[in-house]
Coordinates of C-alpha atoms in Angstrom, one line a residue:
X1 CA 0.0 0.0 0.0
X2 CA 1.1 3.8 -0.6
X3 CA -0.4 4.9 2.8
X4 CA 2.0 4.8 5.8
X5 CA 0.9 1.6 8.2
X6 CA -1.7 2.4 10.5
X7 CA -1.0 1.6 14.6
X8 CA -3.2 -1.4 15.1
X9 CA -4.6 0.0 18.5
X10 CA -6.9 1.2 16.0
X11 CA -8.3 -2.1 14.7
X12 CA -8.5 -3.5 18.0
X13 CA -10.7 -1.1 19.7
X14 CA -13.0 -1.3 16.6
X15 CA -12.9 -5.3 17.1
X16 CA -13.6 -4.8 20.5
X17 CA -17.4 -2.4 20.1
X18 CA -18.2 -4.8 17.6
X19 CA -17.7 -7.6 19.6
X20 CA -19.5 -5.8 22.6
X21 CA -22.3 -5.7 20.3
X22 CA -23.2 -9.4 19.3
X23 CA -25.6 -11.7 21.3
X24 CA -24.4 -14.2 23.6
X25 CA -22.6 -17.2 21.7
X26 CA -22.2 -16.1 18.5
X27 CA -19.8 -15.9 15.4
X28 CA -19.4 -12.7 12.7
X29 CA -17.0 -13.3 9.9
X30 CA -16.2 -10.8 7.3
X31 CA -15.0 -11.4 4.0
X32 CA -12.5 -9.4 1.5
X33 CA -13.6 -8.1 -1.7
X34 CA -13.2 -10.0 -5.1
X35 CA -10.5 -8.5 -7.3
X36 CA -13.2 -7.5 -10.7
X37 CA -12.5 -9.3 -13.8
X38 CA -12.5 -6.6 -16.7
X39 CA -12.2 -9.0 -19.8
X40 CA -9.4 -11.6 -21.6
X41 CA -6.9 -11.8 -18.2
X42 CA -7.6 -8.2 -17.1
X43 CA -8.6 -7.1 -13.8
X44 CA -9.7 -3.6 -11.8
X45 CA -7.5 -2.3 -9.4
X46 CA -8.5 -4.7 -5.6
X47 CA -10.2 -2.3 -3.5
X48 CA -10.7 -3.8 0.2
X49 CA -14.4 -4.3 1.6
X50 CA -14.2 -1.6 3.9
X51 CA -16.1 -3.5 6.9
X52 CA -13.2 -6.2 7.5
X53 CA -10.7 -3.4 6.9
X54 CA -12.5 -1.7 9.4
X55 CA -12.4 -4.3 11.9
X56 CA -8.8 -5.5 11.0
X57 CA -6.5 -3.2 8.9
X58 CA -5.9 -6.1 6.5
X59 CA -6.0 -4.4 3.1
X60 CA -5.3 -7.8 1.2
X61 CA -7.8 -10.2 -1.5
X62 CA -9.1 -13.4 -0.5
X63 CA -8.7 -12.3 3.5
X64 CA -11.3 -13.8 6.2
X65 CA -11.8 -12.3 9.5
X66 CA -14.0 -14.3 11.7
X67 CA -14.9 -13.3 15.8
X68 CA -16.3 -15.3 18.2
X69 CA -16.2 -13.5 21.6
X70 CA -17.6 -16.5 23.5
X71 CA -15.1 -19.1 22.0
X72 CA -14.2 -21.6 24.2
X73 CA -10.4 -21.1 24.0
X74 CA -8.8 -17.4 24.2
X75 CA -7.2 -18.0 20.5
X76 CA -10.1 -18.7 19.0
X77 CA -12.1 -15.5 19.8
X78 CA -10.3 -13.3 17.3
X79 CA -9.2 -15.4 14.0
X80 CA -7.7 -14.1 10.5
X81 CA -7.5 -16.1 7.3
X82 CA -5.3 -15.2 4.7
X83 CA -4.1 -16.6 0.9
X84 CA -0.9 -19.0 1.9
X85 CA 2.1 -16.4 -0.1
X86 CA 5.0 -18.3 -1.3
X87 CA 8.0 -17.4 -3.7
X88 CA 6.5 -17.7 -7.0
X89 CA 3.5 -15.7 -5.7
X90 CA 5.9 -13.0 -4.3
X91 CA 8.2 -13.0 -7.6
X92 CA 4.5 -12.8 -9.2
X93 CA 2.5 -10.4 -8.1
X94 CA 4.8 -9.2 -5.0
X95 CA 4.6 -9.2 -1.0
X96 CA 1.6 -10.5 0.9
X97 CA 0.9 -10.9 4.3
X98 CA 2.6 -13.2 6.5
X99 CA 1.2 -14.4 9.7
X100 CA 3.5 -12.3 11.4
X101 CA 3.0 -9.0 9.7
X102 CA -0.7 -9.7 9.6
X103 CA -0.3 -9.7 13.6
X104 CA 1.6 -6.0 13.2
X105 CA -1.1 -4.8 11.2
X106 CA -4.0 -6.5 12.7
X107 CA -3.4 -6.7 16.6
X108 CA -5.1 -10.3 15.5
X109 CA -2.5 -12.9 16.9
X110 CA -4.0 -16.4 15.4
X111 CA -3.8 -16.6 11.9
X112 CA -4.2 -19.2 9.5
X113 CA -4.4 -20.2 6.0
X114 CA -7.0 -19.8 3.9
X115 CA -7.4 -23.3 2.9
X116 CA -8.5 -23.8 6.8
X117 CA -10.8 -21.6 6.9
X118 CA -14.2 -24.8 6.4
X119 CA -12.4 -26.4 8.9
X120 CA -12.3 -24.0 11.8
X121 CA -15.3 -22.5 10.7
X122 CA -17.2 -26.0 11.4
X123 CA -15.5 -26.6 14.5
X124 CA -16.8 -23.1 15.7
X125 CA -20.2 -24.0 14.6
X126 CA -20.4 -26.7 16.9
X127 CA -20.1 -24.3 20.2
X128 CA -22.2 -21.6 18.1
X129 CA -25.9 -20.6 18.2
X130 CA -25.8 -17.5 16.1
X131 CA -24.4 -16.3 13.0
X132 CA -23.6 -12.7 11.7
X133 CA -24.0 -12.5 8.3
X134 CA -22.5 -9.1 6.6
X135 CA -25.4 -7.9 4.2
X136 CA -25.1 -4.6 2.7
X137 CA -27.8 -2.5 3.8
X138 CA -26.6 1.2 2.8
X139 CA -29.4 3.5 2.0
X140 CA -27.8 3.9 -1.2
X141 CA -26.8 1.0 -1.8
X142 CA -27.5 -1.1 -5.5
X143 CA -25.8 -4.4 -5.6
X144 CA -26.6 -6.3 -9.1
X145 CA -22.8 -8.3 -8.9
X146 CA -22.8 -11.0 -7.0
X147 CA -20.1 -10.5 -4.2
X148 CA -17.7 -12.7 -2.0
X149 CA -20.0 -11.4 1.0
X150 CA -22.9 -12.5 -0.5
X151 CA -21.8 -16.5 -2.1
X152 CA -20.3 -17.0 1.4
X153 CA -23.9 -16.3 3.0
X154 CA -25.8 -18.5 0.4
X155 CA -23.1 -21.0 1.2
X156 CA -23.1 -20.8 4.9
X157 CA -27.2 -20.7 5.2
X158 CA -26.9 -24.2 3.0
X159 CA -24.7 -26.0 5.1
X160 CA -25.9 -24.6 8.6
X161 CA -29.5 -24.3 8.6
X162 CA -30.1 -24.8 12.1
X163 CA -28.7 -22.0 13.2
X164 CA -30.2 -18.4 14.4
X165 CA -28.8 -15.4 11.7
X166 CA -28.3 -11.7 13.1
X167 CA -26.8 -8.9 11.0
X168 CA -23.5 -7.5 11.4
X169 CA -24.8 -3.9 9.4
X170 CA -26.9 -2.6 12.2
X171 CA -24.0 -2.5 14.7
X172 CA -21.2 -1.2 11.7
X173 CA -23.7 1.5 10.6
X174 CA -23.2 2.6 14.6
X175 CA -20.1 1.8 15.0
X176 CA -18.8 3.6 11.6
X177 CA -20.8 6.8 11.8
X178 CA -18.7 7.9 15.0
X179 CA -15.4 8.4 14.4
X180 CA -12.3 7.3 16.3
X181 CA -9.8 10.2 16.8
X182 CA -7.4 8.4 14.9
X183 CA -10.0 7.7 11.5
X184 CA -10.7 11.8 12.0
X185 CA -7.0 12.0 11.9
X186 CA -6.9 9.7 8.2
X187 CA -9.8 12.2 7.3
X188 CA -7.6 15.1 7.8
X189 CA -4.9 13.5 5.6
X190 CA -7.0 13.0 2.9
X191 CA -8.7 16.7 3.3
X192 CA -4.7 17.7 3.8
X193 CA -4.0 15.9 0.1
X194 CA -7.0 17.4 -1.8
X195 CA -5.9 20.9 -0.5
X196 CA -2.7 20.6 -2.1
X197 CA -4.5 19.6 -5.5
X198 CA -6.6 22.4 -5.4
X199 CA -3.9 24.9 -4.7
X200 CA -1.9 23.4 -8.1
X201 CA -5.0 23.5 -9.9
X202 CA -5.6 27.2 -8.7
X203 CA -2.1 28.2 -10.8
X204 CA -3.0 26.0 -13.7
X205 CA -6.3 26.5 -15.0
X206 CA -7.0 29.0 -17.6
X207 CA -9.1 29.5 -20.7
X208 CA -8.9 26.4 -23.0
X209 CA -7.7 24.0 -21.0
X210 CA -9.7 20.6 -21.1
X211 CA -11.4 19.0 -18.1
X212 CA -9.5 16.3 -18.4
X213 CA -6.0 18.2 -18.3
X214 CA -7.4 19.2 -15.0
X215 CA -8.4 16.1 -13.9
X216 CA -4.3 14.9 -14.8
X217 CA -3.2 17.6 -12.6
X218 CA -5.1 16.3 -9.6
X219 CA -3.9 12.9 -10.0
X220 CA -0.8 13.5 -10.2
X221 CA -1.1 15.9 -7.1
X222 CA -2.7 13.0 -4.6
X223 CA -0.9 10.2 -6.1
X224 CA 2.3 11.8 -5.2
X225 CA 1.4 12.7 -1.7
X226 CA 0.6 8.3 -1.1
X227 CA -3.0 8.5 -2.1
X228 CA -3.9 5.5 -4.5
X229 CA -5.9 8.6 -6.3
X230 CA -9.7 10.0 -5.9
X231 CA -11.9 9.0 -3.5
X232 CA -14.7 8.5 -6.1
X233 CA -14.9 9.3 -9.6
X234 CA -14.1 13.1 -10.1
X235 CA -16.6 15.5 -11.5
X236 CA -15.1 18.3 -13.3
X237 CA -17.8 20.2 -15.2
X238 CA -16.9 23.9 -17.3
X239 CA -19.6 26.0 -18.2
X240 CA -23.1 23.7 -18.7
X241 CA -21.9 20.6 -17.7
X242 CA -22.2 21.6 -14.1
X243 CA -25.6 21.2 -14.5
X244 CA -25.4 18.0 -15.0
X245 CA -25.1 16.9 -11.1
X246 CA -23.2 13.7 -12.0
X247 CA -20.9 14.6 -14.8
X248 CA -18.2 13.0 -15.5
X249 CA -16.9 12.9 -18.8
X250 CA -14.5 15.3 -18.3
X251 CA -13.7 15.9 -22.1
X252 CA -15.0 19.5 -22.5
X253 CA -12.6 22.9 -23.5
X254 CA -13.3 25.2 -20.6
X255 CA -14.5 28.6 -21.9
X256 CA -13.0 32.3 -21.3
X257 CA -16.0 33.0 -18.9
X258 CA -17.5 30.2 -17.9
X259 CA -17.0 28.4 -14.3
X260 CA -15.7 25.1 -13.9
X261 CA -17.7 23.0 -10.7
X262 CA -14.8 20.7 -9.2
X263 CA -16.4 18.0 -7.3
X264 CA -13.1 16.3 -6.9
X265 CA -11.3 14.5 -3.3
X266 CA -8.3 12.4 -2.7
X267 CA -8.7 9.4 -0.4
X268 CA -5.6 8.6 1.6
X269 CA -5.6 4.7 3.6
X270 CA -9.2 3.6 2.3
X271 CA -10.6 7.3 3.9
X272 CA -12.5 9.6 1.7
X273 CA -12.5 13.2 1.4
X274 CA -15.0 15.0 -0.3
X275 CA -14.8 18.4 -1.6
X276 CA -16.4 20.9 -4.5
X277 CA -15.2 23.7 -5.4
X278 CA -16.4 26.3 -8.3
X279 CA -14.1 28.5 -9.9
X280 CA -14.2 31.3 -12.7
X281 CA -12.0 29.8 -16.1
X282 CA -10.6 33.3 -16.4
X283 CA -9.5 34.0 -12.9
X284 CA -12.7 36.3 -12.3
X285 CA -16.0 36.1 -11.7
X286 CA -18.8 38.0 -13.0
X287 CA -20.7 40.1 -10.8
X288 CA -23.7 37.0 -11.4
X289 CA -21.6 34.5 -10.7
X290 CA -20.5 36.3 -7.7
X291 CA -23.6 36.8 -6.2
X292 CA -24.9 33.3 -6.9
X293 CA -21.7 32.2 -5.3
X294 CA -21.8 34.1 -2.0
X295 CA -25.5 33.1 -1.8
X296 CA -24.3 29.4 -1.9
X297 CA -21.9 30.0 0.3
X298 CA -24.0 31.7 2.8
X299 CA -26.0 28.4 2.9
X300 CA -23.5 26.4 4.0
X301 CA -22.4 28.5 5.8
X302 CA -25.4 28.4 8.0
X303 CA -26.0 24.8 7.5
X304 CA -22.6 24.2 9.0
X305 CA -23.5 25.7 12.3
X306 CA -26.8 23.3 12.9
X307 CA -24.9 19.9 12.6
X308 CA -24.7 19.3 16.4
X309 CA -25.4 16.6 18.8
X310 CA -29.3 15.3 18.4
X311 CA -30.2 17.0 15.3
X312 CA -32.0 14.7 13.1
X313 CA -30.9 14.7 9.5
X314 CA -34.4 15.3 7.9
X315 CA -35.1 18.5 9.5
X316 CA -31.9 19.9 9.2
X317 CA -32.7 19.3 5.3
X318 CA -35.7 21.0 6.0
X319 CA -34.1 23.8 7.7
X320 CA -31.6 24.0 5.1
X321 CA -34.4 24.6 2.3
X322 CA -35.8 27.4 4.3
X323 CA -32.2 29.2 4.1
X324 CA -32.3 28.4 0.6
X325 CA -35.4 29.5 -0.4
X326 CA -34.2 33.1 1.1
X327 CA -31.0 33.2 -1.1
X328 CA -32.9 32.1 -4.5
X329 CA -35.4 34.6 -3.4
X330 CA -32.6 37.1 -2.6
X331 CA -31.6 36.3 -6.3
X332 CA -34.6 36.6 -8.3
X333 CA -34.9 33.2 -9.3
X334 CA -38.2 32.2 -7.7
X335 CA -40.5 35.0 -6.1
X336 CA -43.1 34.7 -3.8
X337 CA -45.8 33.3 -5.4
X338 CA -43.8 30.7 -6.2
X339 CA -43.2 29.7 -2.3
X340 CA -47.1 30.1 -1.5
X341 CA -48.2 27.7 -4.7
X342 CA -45.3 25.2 -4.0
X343 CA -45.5 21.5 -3.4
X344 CA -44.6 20.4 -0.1
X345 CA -43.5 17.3 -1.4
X346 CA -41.4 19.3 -3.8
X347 CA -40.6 22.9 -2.7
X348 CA -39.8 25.7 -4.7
X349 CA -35.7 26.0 -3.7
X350 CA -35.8 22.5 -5.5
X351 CA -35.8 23.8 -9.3
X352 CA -32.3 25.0 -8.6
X353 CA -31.1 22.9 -5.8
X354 CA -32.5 19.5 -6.2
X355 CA -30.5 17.4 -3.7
X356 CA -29.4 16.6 -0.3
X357 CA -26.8 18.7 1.9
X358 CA -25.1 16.8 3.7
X359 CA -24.1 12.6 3.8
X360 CA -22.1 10.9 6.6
X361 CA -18.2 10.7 5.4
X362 CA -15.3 8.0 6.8
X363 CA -14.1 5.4 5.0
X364 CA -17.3 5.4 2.4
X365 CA -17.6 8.8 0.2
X366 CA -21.2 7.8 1.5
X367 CA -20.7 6.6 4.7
X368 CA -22.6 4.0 7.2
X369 CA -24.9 6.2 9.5
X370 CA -28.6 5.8 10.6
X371 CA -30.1 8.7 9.0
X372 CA -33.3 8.5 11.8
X373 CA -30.7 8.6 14.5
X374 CA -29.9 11.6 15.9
X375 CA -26.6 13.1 15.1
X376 CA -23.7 12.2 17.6
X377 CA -20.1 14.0 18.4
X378 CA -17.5 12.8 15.9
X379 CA -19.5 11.7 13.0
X380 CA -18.4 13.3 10.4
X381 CA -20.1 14.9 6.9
X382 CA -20.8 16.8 4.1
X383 CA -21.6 20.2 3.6
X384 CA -22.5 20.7 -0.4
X385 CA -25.5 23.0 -1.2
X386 CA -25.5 23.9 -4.3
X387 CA -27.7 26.2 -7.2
X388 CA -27.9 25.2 -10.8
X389 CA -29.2 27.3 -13.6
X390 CA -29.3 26.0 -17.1
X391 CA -30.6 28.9 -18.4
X392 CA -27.7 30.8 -17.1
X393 CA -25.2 28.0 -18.6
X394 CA -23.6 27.8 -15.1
X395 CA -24.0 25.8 -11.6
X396 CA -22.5 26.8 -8.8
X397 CA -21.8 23.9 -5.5
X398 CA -19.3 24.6 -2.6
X399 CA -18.4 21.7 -0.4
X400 CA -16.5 20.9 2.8
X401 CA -16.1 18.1 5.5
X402 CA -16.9 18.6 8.8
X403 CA -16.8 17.1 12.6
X404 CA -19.8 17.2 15.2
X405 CA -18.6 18.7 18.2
X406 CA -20.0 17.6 22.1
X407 CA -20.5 21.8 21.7
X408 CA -20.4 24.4 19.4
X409 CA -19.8 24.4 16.2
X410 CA -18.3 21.4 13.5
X411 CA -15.0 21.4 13.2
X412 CA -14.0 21.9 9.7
X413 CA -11.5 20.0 8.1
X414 CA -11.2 21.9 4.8
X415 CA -10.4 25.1 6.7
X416 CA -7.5 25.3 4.7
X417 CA -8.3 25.0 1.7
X418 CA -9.3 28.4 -0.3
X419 CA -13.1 29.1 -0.8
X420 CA -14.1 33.0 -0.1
X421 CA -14.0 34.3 -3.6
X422 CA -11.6 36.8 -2.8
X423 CA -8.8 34.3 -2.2
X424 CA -9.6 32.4 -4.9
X425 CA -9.4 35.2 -7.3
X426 CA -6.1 36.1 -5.8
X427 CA -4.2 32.9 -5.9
X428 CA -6.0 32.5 -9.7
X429 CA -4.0 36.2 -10.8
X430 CA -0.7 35.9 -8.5

């Protein structure tokens, strides 16, 4: 991995509130992600199920965590499974994990071989009564490929039908959505790494340059500083395109004039930033897109200061609108009659700002979090209100991550990183 080695204290305490979670005699095991076939012998790049790296640090294909708190014997209550490496798999495709290093990374001291995984796993069975099967239940979830996770449940319900299943997501969607001080610490980094590709970008972009120039000059900025890249697939969207609130083509000439909406983060250890950013082609904006800006802005500004402890995330979006509905007001874009005659279900602010504000971040782009559940201190998300007008051929979306405090206000992590137009003009022209 590019990413320095994370202390396994880390890993440990996560095992241990999972653990502290599951019923009375019972097993959770977690499986690794399949590495994607493309087509002939190609492959996408492995990127680790983020639950058993969660629970284990073990960043590595065809890896099995399994915990049984209850176990009869002390070695048995924390248990790692990884490929067997060997010299022609080290000459092949490089370094895996030894039992040993696995410990240093893990905190996990038994570890076997894979190809023992049935084995144990029957044996534990025996002095089991409940299973925790990993489904994924994300909000946003849409899973049409079948994964590892899933054939090992199909498998497992097949050959032990007589035992009770519970679900590992309730507890993880907990566990995850409040952060550990060293996670907010790999949040930083990665906030710390997009900051640094912004700043390049801020000295490189001027009229005619393509989208995806800009996109190369990102890459190469997080890469660089031992990111494996973005967090999620950047959006980088001159002029029109920025209406468009998933873009990501990133083949367009960006216009003298126009604005170019970054929607662009790096990720650093399997931990997602997630920032946007709009900025004028030219170096300046136009009194419009100045206005339009500080309006957004002002939003989330404002929307910053509600995420506190016990705020429930659908009437903060509710708030939110109300802030918004001022501003597009502000701005001529609706009027009053508009907000008297509109649908509740659909309110006026939504013709130009049609989606959410905020999203739990950690080591998803779209985090685990109970959205019913009342906000807690250190979960971390989102701030991103936004205000899109086609018939003006520009959008305009300003984002940053924040921390929930015990009090006051949420800790920003993009502090740092340029946003008041001023600045941004400045650095642009210096």
């Amino acid at each position: 991995m590019k990413y320095h080695q994370i202390n396994s204290v880390l890993f440990v305490k996560n095992r241990r509130k999972f653990m502290a979670e599951m019923k009375p005699n019972s097993v959770a095991v977690f499986n690794s992600n399949d590495i994607y076939p493309v087509s002939a012998d190609s492959t996408l790049p492995f990127a680790q199920h983020r639950d058993i790296f969660y629970l284990s640090g073990v960043d590595q294909e065809e890896s099995v965590l399994l915990l049984f708190p209850d176990a009869p014997y002390e070695h048995q209550r924390e248990m790692l499974f990884l490929r067997e490496t060997n010299e022609h798999i080290a000459v092949w495709e490089g370094e895996k994990l030894t039992k040993e290093r696995a410990f240093q990374v893990s905190g996990i001291r038994t570890v076997y071989w894979l190809q023992d995984f049935h084995k144990i796993l029957n044996e534990m069975m025996t002095y089991a009564e409940t299973m925790y099967i990993n489904t994924n239940e994300h909000y946003r979830a849409t899973v049409e490929t079948e994964t590892r996770e899933a054939r090992f449940v199909k498998w497992w319900k097949e050959r032990y039908p007589a035992h009770n299943v519970a679900k590992s997501n309730p507890i993880l969607q907990r566990l995850r959505s409040v952060k550990e001080s060293e996670e907010i610490d790999l949040i930083q980094h990665a906030c710390d790494i997009t900051e640094k590709g912004f700043r390049r970008l801020l000295g490189f972009v001027k009229p005619n340059v393509t989208e995806y120039e800009i996109e190369a000059e990102l890459a190469h900025e997080f890469i660089r500083n031992r990111s494996k890249g973005f967090a999620y697939t950047p959006i980088i969207a001159s002029g029109n395109n920025a209406n468009v609130l998933h873009y990501i083509e990133n083949n367009q000439q960006c216009k003298d004039g126009d604005l170019i909406l970054l929607d662009v983060a790096a990720e650093y250890a399997n931990y997602s930033s997630d920032m946007t950013r709009t900025i004028p082609v030219s170096g300046r904006f136009t009194d419009r897109q100045k206005a339009v800006y500080n309006a957004v802005l002002r939003v989330k500004n404002e929307a910053t200061k509600m995420l506190t402890p016990g705020t429930l995330w659908k009437q903060y979006h509710v708030e939110v609108g109300k802030i918004m509905t001022s501003e597009l007001l502000g701005l001529g874009l609706i009027d009053k009659a508009d907000v008297q005659n509109e649908n509740p279900e659909w309110p006026a602010y939504k013709k130009y700002f049609m989606h959410g504000t905020s999203h739990h971040l950690g080591l998803d782009t779209h985090d685990y979090g109970l959205l019913h559940e009342p906000m807690k201190a250190n979960m971390v998300f989102t701030v991103e209100p936004g205000i899109y007008i086609p018939a003006e051929k520009f959008g305009i979306r300003l984002e940053d991550n924040v921390v929930v405090q015990e009090k006051g206000e949420p800790f920003n992590l993009m502090r740092n990183i340029p946003i008041e137009v001023d600045e941004i003009e400045s650095l642009m022209n210096s």
